[in-house]
PDB file of C-alpha atoms and ligand atoms in Angstrom:
ATOM      1  CA  MET A1327      46.958 -26.210  10.900  1.00  0.00           C
ATOM      2  CA  LYS A1328      46.646 -22.694   9.535  1.00  0.00           C
ATOM      3  CA  PHE A1329      43.478 -21.280   7.914  1.00  0.00           C
ATOM      4  CA  VAL A1330      43.393 -18.565   5.241  1.00  0.00           C
ATOM      5  CA  ILE A1331      39.805 -17.416   4.743  1.00  0.00           C
ATOM      6  CA  MET A1332      39.095 -15.173   1.754  1.00  0.00           C
ATOM      7  CA  PRO A1333      35.829 -13.450   0.806  1.00  0.00           C
ATOM      8  CA  ASP A1334      35.265 -15.339  -2.449  1.00  0.00           C
ATOM      9  CA  TYR A1335      36.490 -18.062  -4.783  1.00  0.00           C
ATOM     10  CA  ASP A1336      38.714 -15.806  -6.899  1.00  0.00           C
ATOM     11  CA  GLN A1337      40.569 -14.432  -3.912  1.00  0.00           C
ATOM     12  CA  MET A1338      40.878 -17.901  -2.382  1.00  0.00           C
ATOM     13  CA  SER A1339      42.337 -19.156  -5.673  1.00  0.00           C
ATOM     14  CA  ARG A1340      44.775 -16.244  -5.821  1.00  0.00           C
ATOM     15  CA  ALA A1341      45.938 -16.819  -2.237  1.00  0.00           C
ATOM     16  CA  ALA A1342      46.513 -20.529  -2.854  1.00  0.00           C
ATOM     17  CA  ALA A1343      48.415 -19.745  -6.076  1.00  0.00           C
ATOM     18  CA  ASP A1344      50.560 -17.274  -4.118  1.00  0.00           C
ATOM     19  CA  ALA A1345      51.576 -20.082  -1.759  1.00  0.00           C
ATOM     20  CA  ILE A1346      52.800 -22.080  -4.768  1.00  0.00           C
ATOM     21  CA  VAL A1347      54.597 -19.068  -6.275  1.00  0.00           C
ATOM     22  CA  GLU A1348      56.328 -18.565  -2.932  1.00  0.00           C
ATOM     23  CA  GLN A1349      57.321 -22.244  -2.872  1.00  0.00           C
ATOM     24  CA  LEU A1350      58.757 -22.075  -6.420  1.00  0.00           C
ATOM     25  CA  THR A1351      60.565 -18.821  -5.666  1.00  0.00           C
ATOM     26  CA  ASP A1352      62.243 -20.439  -2.649  1.00  0.00           C
ATOM     27  CA  LYS A1353      62.961 -23.689  -4.502  1.00  0.00           C
ATOM     28  CA  PRO A1354      62.613 -23.503  -8.310  1.00  0.00           C
ATOM     29  CA  ASP A1355      63.084 -27.274  -8.681  1.00  0.00           C
ATOM     30  CA  SER A1356      60.292 -28.120  -6.236  1.00  0.00           C
ATOM     31  CA  VAL A1357      58.375 -31.365  -6.422  1.00  0.00           C
ATOM     32  CA  LEU A1358      54.683 -30.500  -6.387  1.00  0.00           C
ATOM     33  CA  GLY A1359      51.848 -32.891  -5.602  1.00  0.00           C
ATOM     34  CA  LEU A1360      48.818 -31.784  -7.614  1.00  0.00           C
ATOM     35  CA  ALA A1361      45.059 -32.250  -7.427  1.00  0.00           C
ATOM     36  CA  THR A1362      42.209 -32.214  -9.927  1.00  0.00           C
ATOM     37  CA  GLY A1363      38.536 -31.318  -9.350  1.00  0.00           C
ATOM     38  CA  SER A1364      36.585 -28.111  -9.814  1.00  0.00           C
ATOM     39  CA  THR A1365      38.101 -26.348  -6.815  1.00  0.00           C
ATOM     40  CA  PRO A1366      41.731 -25.874  -7.966  1.00  0.00           C
ATOM     41  CA  ILE A1367      40.812 -24.667 -11.483  1.00  0.00           C
ATOM     42  CA  GLY A1368      40.978 -20.996 -10.406  1.00  0.00           C
ATOM     43  CA  MET A1369      44.291 -21.580  -8.661  1.00  0.00           C
ATOM     44  CA  TYR A1370      45.770 -23.127 -11.823  1.00  0.00           C
ATOM     45  CA  ALA A1371      44.426 -20.215 -13.909  1.00  0.00           C
ATOM     46  CA  SER A1372      46.174 -17.785 -11.551  1.00  0.00           C
ATOM     47  CA  LEU A1373      49.426 -19.719 -11.942  1.00  0.00           C
ATOM     48  CA  VAL A1374      49.124 -19.649 -15.738  1.00  0.00           C
ATOM     49  CA  SER A1375      48.750 -15.838 -15.563  1.00  0.00           C
ATOM     50  CA  ASP A1376      51.784 -15.658 -13.280  1.00  0.00           C
ATOM     51  CA  VAL A1377      53.908 -17.622 -15.748  1.00  0.00           C
ATOM     52  CA  GLU A1378      52.710 -15.425 -18.622  1.00  0.00           C
ATOM     53  CA  ALA A1379      53.616 -12.346 -16.543  1.00  0.00           C
ATOM     54  CA  GLY A1380      57.094 -13.753 -15.858  1.00  0.00           C
ATOM     55  CA  LYS A1381      56.423 -13.908 -12.112  1.00  0.00           C
ATOM     56  CA  VAL A1382      57.211 -17.600 -11.778  1.00  0.00           C
ATOM     57  CA  SER A1383      58.595 -20.476 -13.840  1.00  0.00           C
ATOM     58  CA  PHE A1384      57.850 -24.210 -13.882  1.00  0.00           C
ATOM     59  CA  ALA A1385      60.953 -24.994 -15.961  1.00  0.00           C
ATOM     60  CA  ASP A1386      62.614 -27.006 -13.201  1.00  0.00           C
ATOM     61  CA  VAL A1387      59.478 -28.275 -11.434  1.00  0.00           C
ATOM     62  CA  SER A1388      58.432 -31.930 -11.154  1.00  0.00           C
ATOM     63  CA  THR A1389      54.850 -32.902 -10.409  1.00  0.00           C
ATOM     64  CA  PHE A1390      52.975 -35.947  -9.133  1.00  0.00           C
ATOM     65  CA  ASN A1391      49.195 -36.022  -9.288  1.00  0.00           C
ATOM     66  CA  LEU A1392      47.108 -37.590  -6.579  1.00  0.00           C
ATOM     67  CA  ASP A1393      44.962 -39.932  -8.586  1.00  0.00           C
ATOM     68  CA  GLU A1394      43.438 -41.186 -11.811  1.00  0.00           C
ATOM     69  CA  TYR A1395      40.378 -43.168 -12.844  1.00  0.00           C
ATOM     70  CA  LEU A1396      40.939 -46.788 -13.833  1.00  0.00           C
ATOM     71  CA  GLY A1397      40.204 -47.532 -17.465  1.00  0.00           C
ATOM     72  CA  LEU A1398      40.312 -43.989 -18.870  1.00  0.00           C
ATOM     73  CA  GLU A1399      42.956 -43.356 -21.513  1.00  0.00           C
ATOM     74  CA  PRO A1400      45.044 -40.211 -20.877  1.00  0.00           C
ATOM     75  CA  THR A1401      43.392 -38.692 -23.954  1.00  0.00           C
ATOM     76  CA  HIS A1402      39.863 -39.114 -22.502  1.00  0.00           C
ATOM     77  CA  ASP A1403      38.542 -35.650 -21.674  1.00  0.00           C
ATOM     78  CA  GLN A1404      37.577 -36.736 -18.144  1.00  0.00           C
ATOM     79  CA  SER A1405      40.926 -38.357 -17.360  1.00  0.00           C
ATOM     80  CA  TYR A1406      43.012 -36.494 -14.831  1.00  0.00           C
ATOM     81  CA  ARG A1407      45.994 -36.441 -17.208  1.00  0.00           C
ATOM     82  CA  TYR A1408      43.791 -34.580 -19.697  1.00  0.00           C
ATOM     83  CA  PHE A1409      42.608 -32.208 -16.934  1.00  0.00           C
ATOM     84  CA  MET A1410      46.171 -31.356 -15.913  1.00  0.00           C
ATOM     85  CA  ASN A1411      47.319 -30.742 -19.489  1.00  0.00           C
ATOM     86  CA  ASP A1412      44.253 -28.627 -20.152  1.00  0.00           C
ATOM     87  CA  ASN A1413      44.323 -26.547 -16.958  1.00  0.00           C
ATOM     88  CA  LEU A1414      48.052 -26.180 -16.338  1.00  0.00           C
ATOM     89  CA  PHE A1415      50.741 -28.148 -18.167  1.00  0.00           C
ATOM     90  CA  ASP A1416      49.871 -27.000 -21.715  1.00  0.00           C
ATOM     91  CA  HIS A1417      50.026 -23.362 -20.630  1.00  0.00           C
ATOM     92  CA  VAL A1418      53.204 -23.166 -18.547  1.00  0.00           C
ATOM     93  CA  ASP A1419      56.901 -23.752 -19.206  1.00  0.00           C
ATOM     94  CA  ILE A1420      56.969 -27.187 -17.582  1.00  0.00           C
ATOM     95  CA  ASP A1421      58.864 -30.169 -19.035  1.00  0.00           C
ATOM     96  CA  LYS A1422      56.019 -32.698 -19.521  1.00  0.00           C
ATOM     97  CA  ALA A1423      58.482 -35.540 -18.967  1.00  0.00           C
ATOM     98  CA  ARG A1424      58.639 -34.409 -15.344  1.00  0.00           C
ATOM     99  CA  THR A1425      54.853 -34.447 -14.872  1.00  0.00           C
ATOM    100  CA  HIS A1426      53.405 -37.644 -13.443  1.00  0.00           C
ATOM    101  CA  VAL A1427      49.813 -38.839 -13.219  1.00  0.00           C
ATOM    102  CA  PRO A1428      49.351 -42.452 -12.099  1.00  0.00           C
ATOM    103  CA  SER A1429      48.283 -44.640 -15.012  1.00  0.00           C
ATOM    104  CA  GLY A1430      44.857 -46.220 -14.722  1.00  0.00           C
ATOM    105  CA  ILE A1431      45.419 -48.370 -17.794  1.00  0.00           C
ATOM    106  CA  GLY A1432      46.558 -51.982 -17.834  1.00  0.00           C
ATOM    107  CA  ASP A1433      46.443 -55.105 -15.689  1.00  0.00           C
ATOM    108  CA  ALA A1434      49.602 -54.540 -13.674  1.00  0.00           C
ATOM    109  CA  MET A1435      48.092 -52.061 -11.223  1.00  0.00           C
ATOM    110  CA  GLU A1436      50.086 -53.327  -8.255  1.00  0.00           C
ATOM    111  CA  GLU A1437      53.326 -52.663 -10.133  1.00  0.00           C
ATOM    112  CA  ILE A1438      52.064 -49.264 -11.283  1.00  0.00           C
ATOM    113  CA  CYS A1439      51.343 -48.321  -7.649  1.00  0.00           C
ATOM    114  CA  GLU A1440      54.750 -49.472  -6.402  1.00  0.00           C
ATOM    115  CA  ASP A1441      56.472 -47.718  -9.276  1.00  0.00           C
ATOM    116  CA  TYR A1442      54.627 -44.460  -8.483  1.00  0.00           C
ATOM    117  CA  GLU A1443      55.825 -44.545  -4.874  1.00  0.00           C
ATOM    118  CA  ALA A1444      59.386 -45.290  -6.069  1.00  0.00           C
ATOM    119  CA  LYS A1445      59.314 -42.365  -8.502  1.00  0.00           C
ATOM    120  CA  ILE A1446      58.173 -39.973  -5.760  1.00  0.00           C
ATOM    121  CA  ALA A1447      60.972 -41.196  -3.497  1.00  0.00           C
ATOM    122  CA  LEU A1448      63.532 -40.890  -6.300  1.00  0.00           C
ATOM    123  CA  ALA A1449      62.437 -37.295  -6.922  1.00  0.00           C
ATOM    124  CA  GLY A1450      63.239 -36.577  -3.266  1.00  0.00           C
ATOM    125  CA  GLY A1451      59.668 -36.633  -1.943  1.00  0.00           C
ATOM    126  CA  ILE A1452      56.931 -34.054  -2.351  1.00  0.00           C
ATOM    127  CA  ASP A1453      57.743 -30.502  -1.248  1.00  0.00           C
ATOM    128  CA  LEU A1454      54.215 -29.138  -1.491  1.00  0.00           C
ATOM    129  CA  GLN A1455      51.025 -31.139  -1.953  1.00  0.00           C
ATOM    130  CA  VAL A1456      47.796 -29.522  -3.154  1.00  0.00           C
ATOM    131  CA  LEU A1457      44.535 -31.123  -2.000  1.00  0.00           C
ATOM    132  CA  GLY A1458      40.833 -30.599  -2.535  1.00  0.00           C
ATOM    133  CA  ILE A1459      38.350 -32.237  -0.198  1.00  0.00           C
ATOM    134  CA  GLY A1460      35.453 -34.419  -1.324  1.00  0.00           C
ATOM    135  CA  ASN A1461      31.936 -34.023   0.019  1.00  0.00           C
ATOM    136  CA  ASN A1462      32.537 -37.235   1.976  1.00  0.00           C
ATOM    137  CA  GLY A1463      35.914 -36.056   3.304  1.00  0.00           C
ATOM    138  CA  HIS A1464      38.049 -37.905   0.790  1.00  0.00           C
ATOM    139  CA  ILE A1465      41.504 -36.616  -0.171  1.00  0.00           C
ATOM    140  CA  GLY A1466      42.771 -37.880  -3.501  1.00  0.00           C
ATOM    141  CA  PHE A1467      40.504 -40.886  -3.900  1.00  0.00           C
ATOM    142  CA  ASN A1468      41.039 -42.065  -0.336  1.00  0.00           C
ATOM    143  CA  GLU A1469      37.409 -42.743   0.465  1.00  0.00           C
ATOM    144  CA  PRO A1470      36.009 -43.132   4.009  1.00  0.00           C
ATOM    145  CA  ARG A1471      36.839 -46.580   5.414  1.00  0.00           C
ATOM    146  CA  GLU A1472      37.981 -48.282   8.611  1.00  0.00           C
ATOM    147  CA  ASP A1473      41.685 -47.605   8.288  1.00  0.00           C
ATOM    148  CA  PHE A1474      44.083 -45.145   6.693  1.00  0.00           C
ATOM    149  CA  PRO A1475      45.621 -46.787   3.571  1.00  0.00           C
ATOM    150  CA  VAL A1476      49.308 -45.926   3.529  1.00  0.00           C
ATOM    151  CA  MET A1477      50.630 -46.298  -0.016  1.00  0.00           C
ATOM    152  CA  THR A1478      49.404 -45.692  -3.566  1.00  0.00           C
ATOM    153  CA  HIS A1479      46.642 -48.225  -4.225  1.00  0.00           C
ATOM    154  CA  THR A1480      43.530 -48.931  -6.267  1.00  0.00           C
ATOM    155  CA  ILE A1481      40.083 -48.462  -4.770  1.00  0.00           C
ATOM    156  CA  ASP A1482      36.370 -48.769  -5.481  1.00  0.00           C
ATOM    157  CA  LEU A1483      34.747 -45.344  -5.562  1.00  0.00           C
ATOM    158  CA  THR A1484      31.822 -44.775  -3.201  1.00  0.00           C
ATOM    159  CA  GLU A1485      28.354 -44.069  -4.578  1.00  0.00           C
ATOM    160  CA  SER A1486      28.553 -40.480  -3.261  1.00  0.00           C
ATOM    161  CA  THR A1487      31.773 -39.831  -5.209  1.00  0.00           C
ATOM    162  CA  ILE A1488      30.393 -41.453  -8.369  1.00  0.00           C
ATOM    163  CA  GLU A1489      27.329 -39.268  -8.062  1.00  0.00           C
ATOM    164  CA  ALA A1490      29.333 -36.085  -7.327  1.00  0.00           C
ATOM    165  CA  ASN A1491      31.600 -36.703 -10.336  1.00  0.00           C
ATOM    166  CA  SER A1492      28.784 -37.688 -12.702  1.00  0.00           C
ATOM    167  CA  ARG A1493      28.196 -33.961 -13.390  1.00  0.00           C
ATOM    168  CA  LEU A1494      31.261 -34.097 -15.624  1.00  0.00           C
ATOM    169  CA  PHE A1495      30.198 -37.150 -17.654  1.00  0.00           C
ATOM    170  CA  ASP A1496      27.329 -37.566 -20.130  1.00  0.00           C
ATOM    171  CA  SER A1497      25.649 -40.023 -17.769  1.00  0.00           C
ATOM    172  CA  ILE A1498      26.344 -41.573 -14.374  1.00  0.00           C
ATOM    173  CA  ASP A1499      26.898 -44.952 -16.071  1.00  0.00           C
ATOM    174  CA  GLU A1500      30.003 -43.541 -17.734  1.00  0.00           C
ATOM    175  CA  VAL A1501      31.726 -42.649 -14.448  1.00  0.00           C
ATOM    176  CA  PRO A1502      34.495 -45.190 -13.763  1.00  0.00           C
ATOM    177  CA  ARG A1503      33.840 -47.275 -10.645  1.00  0.00           C
ATOM    178  CA  GLN A1504      37.485 -47.587  -9.645  1.00  0.00           C
ATOM    179  CA  ALA A1505      40.541 -45.383  -9.372  1.00  0.00           C
ATOM    180  CA  VAL A1506      44.205 -45.360  -8.390  1.00  0.00           C
ATOM    181  CA  THR A1507      45.254 -42.921  -5.688  1.00  0.00           C
ATOM    182  CA  MET A1508      48.189 -41.915  -3.553  1.00  0.00           C
ATOM    183  CA  GLY A1509      47.715 -43.318  -0.062  1.00  0.00           C
ATOM    184  CA  ILE A1510      47.211 -41.307   3.096  1.00  0.00           C
ATOM    185  CA  GLY A1511      50.850 -42.085   3.961  1.00  0.00           C
ATOM    186  CA  THR A1512      52.022 -40.768   0.578  1.00  0.00           C
ATOM    187  CA  ILE A1513      50.102 -37.536   1.171  1.00  0.00           C
ATOM    188  CA  MET A1514      51.236 -37.166   4.791  1.00  0.00           C
ATOM    189  CA  GLY A1515      54.841 -37.608   3.604  1.00  0.00           C
ATOM    190  CA  ALA A1516      54.703 -34.245   1.794  1.00  0.00           C
ATOM    191  CA  ARG A1517      56.726 -31.553   3.551  1.00  0.00           C
ATOM    192  CA  ARG A1518      53.972 -28.996   3.165  1.00  0.00           C
ATOM    193  CA  ILE A1519      50.272 -29.362   2.302  1.00  0.00           C
ATOM    194  CA  ILE A1520      47.751 -26.821   1.065  1.00  0.00           C
ATOM    195  CA  VAL A1521      44.029 -27.592   0.962  1.00  0.00           C
ATOM    196  CA  VAL A1522      41.521 -25.615  -1.115  1.00  0.00           C
ATOM    197  CA  ALA A1523      37.748 -25.678  -0.586  1.00  0.00           C
ATOM    198  CA  ASN A1524      34.973 -23.298  -1.566  1.00  0.00           C
ATOM    199  CA  GLY A1525      31.212 -23.021  -1.456  1.00  0.00           C
ATOM    200  CA  LYS A1526      28.459 -23.735   1.066  1.00  0.00           C
ATOM    201  CA  GLY A1527      28.322 -27.383   0.062  1.00  0.00           C
ATOM    202  CA  LYS A1528      31.767 -27.928   1.584  1.00  0.00           C
ATOM    203  CA  ALA A1529      31.133 -26.036   4.867  1.00  0.00           C
ATOM    204  CA  GLY A1530      29.975 -29.084   6.841  1.00  0.00           C
ATOM    205  CA  ILE A1531      32.753 -31.441   5.780  1.00  0.00           C
ATOM    206  CA  VAL A1532      35.397 -28.716   6.248  1.00  0.00           C
ATOM    207  CA  ALA A1533      34.277 -28.197   9.861  1.00  0.00           C
ATOM    208  CA  GLN A1534      34.053 -31.936  10.506  1.00  0.00           C
ATOM    209  CA  ALA A1535      37.438 -32.739   8.960  1.00  0.00           C
ATOM    210  CA  PHE A1536      39.464 -29.926  10.481  1.00  0.00           C
ATOM    211  CA  THR A1537      37.871 -29.413  13.879  1.00  0.00           C
ATOM    212  CA  GLY A1538      36.351 -32.864  14.539  1.00  0.00           C
ATOM    213  CA  PRO A1539      37.995 -36.117  15.651  1.00  0.00           C
ATOM    214  CA  VAL A1540      40.745 -37.693  13.513  1.00  0.00           C
ATOM    215  CA  VAL A1541      39.077 -40.809  12.083  1.00  0.00           C
ATOM    216  CA  PRO A1542      39.519 -42.763   8.830  1.00  0.00           C
ATOM    217  CA  GLU A1543      35.788 -42.396   8.172  1.00  0.00           C
ATOM    218  CA  VAL A1544      36.690 -38.727   7.462  1.00  0.00           C
ATOM    219  CA  PRO A1545      39.996 -39.214   5.602  1.00  0.00           C
ATOM    220  CA  ALA A1546      40.894 -35.479   5.494  1.00  0.00           C
ATOM    221  CA  SER A1547      40.804 -35.341   9.309  1.00  0.00           C
ATOM    222  CA  VAL A1548      44.245 -36.983   9.309  1.00  0.00           C
ATOM    223  CA  LEU A1549      45.672 -33.668   8.080  1.00  0.00           C
ATOM    224  CA  GLN A1550      45.256 -32.316  11.626  1.00  0.00           C
ATOM    225  CA  LEU A1551      48.278 -34.485  12.490  1.00  0.00           C
ATOM    226  CA  HIS A1552      50.533 -32.980   9.775  1.00  0.00           C
ATOM    227  CA  PRO A1553      52.927 -30.252  10.974  1.00  0.00           C
ATOM    228  CA  ASN A1554      52.605 -27.916   7.966  1.00  0.00           C
ATOM    229  CA  VAL A1555      49.088 -27.588   6.526  1.00  0.00           C
ATOM    230  CA  THR A1556      47.402 -24.416   5.275  1.00  0.00           C
ATOM    231  CA  VAL A1557      43.684 -24.590   4.450  1.00  0.00           C
ATOM    232  CA  PHE A1558      42.488 -21.974   1.937  1.00  0.00           C
ATOM    233  CA  LEU A1559      38.731 -21.365   2.135  1.00  0.00           C
ATOM    234  CA  ASP A1560      36.217 -18.924   0.790  1.00  0.00           C
ATOM    235  CA  ALA A1561      33.797 -17.418   3.318  1.00  0.00           C
ATOM    236  CA  GLU A1562      31.072 -19.946   2.471  1.00  0.00           C
ATOM    237  CA  ALA A1563      33.252 -23.014   2.996  1.00  0.00           C
ATOM    238  CA  ALA A1564      34.464 -21.490   6.288  1.00  0.00           C
ATOM    239  CA  SER A1565      30.947 -20.686   7.505  1.00  0.00           C
ATOM    240  CA  GLU A1566      30.570 -23.681   9.830  1.00  0.00           C
ATOM    241  CA  LEU A1567      34.040 -23.493  11.345  1.00  0.00           C
ATOM    242  CA  ASP A1568      33.885 -22.692  15.023  1.00  0.00           C
ATOM    243  CA  MET A1569      37.293 -21.249  15.863  1.00  0.00           C
TER     244      MET A1569
HETATM  245  P1  PGA B1237      35.869 -30.727  -6.266  1.00  0.00           P
HETATM  246  O1  PGA B1237      36.430 -32.134  -5.785  1.00  0.00           O
HETATM  247  O2  PGA B1237      37.005 -29.778  -6.218  1.00  0.00           O
HETATM  248  O3  PGA B1237      35.391 -31.003  -7.656  1.00  0.00           O
HETATM  249  O4  PGA B1237      34.778 -30.361  -5.315  1.00  0.00           O
HETATM  250  C1  PGA B1237      37.164 -32.186  -4.618  1.00  0.00           C
HETATM  251  C2  PGA B1237      37.580 -33.615  -4.370  1.00  0.00           C
HETATM  252  O5  PGA B1237      36.777 -34.521  -4.651  1.00  0.00           O
HETATM  253  O6  PGA B1237      38.710 -33.822  -3.910  1.00  0.00           O
END
């Protein structure tokens, strides 16, 4: 596990975007695994600038997002499909038909999950997966539990996640209680993983996940077992790391 520690959020975002530019320069038809949340917004903005400057192209890229709320239409402004269109896809030269966000709509969730795994496999697997980390150590919506769920699945969100995400909704009652997420196995199957985290609030969980024991109660700790992970942090998020 490699750490890149930058002085502030903007420089952390730029460094993480550079890792993606490098990936797309090496392999223009890369399959990217993408994340939502506040943390990667600066990274996506840097990538949009890079496309505008002609430094990189998404024309041949395919993407698979980590997760989606259950019950939110893709047009809902808090759905993760909406987030991705708004922060990246609408502003770069990507073919939207090659962008995938698991659907949280409908009754056939088991089929949707199996189909998502099949589509990732058919695309050749994920070359580079982007991850944020939740305050409780979740990656995607893999919440702390007693085992590591392997495949894409539906889950009940924990109270701490519902509360953390309520800042984006009009009231906490509007936050969906369930979501669909890639499994830990899906994520660990990516050939390369980059994690982004910033701010003091993440310092404790960053230290616990990346220097503590590997346990499913801290889902991100599993990344210590992956052979190619780079963690991009700002100085605040790195402040409790003892290296
Ligand atoms: P955040 O979310 O970037 O909004 O802090 C991270 C996560 O929950 O994965």
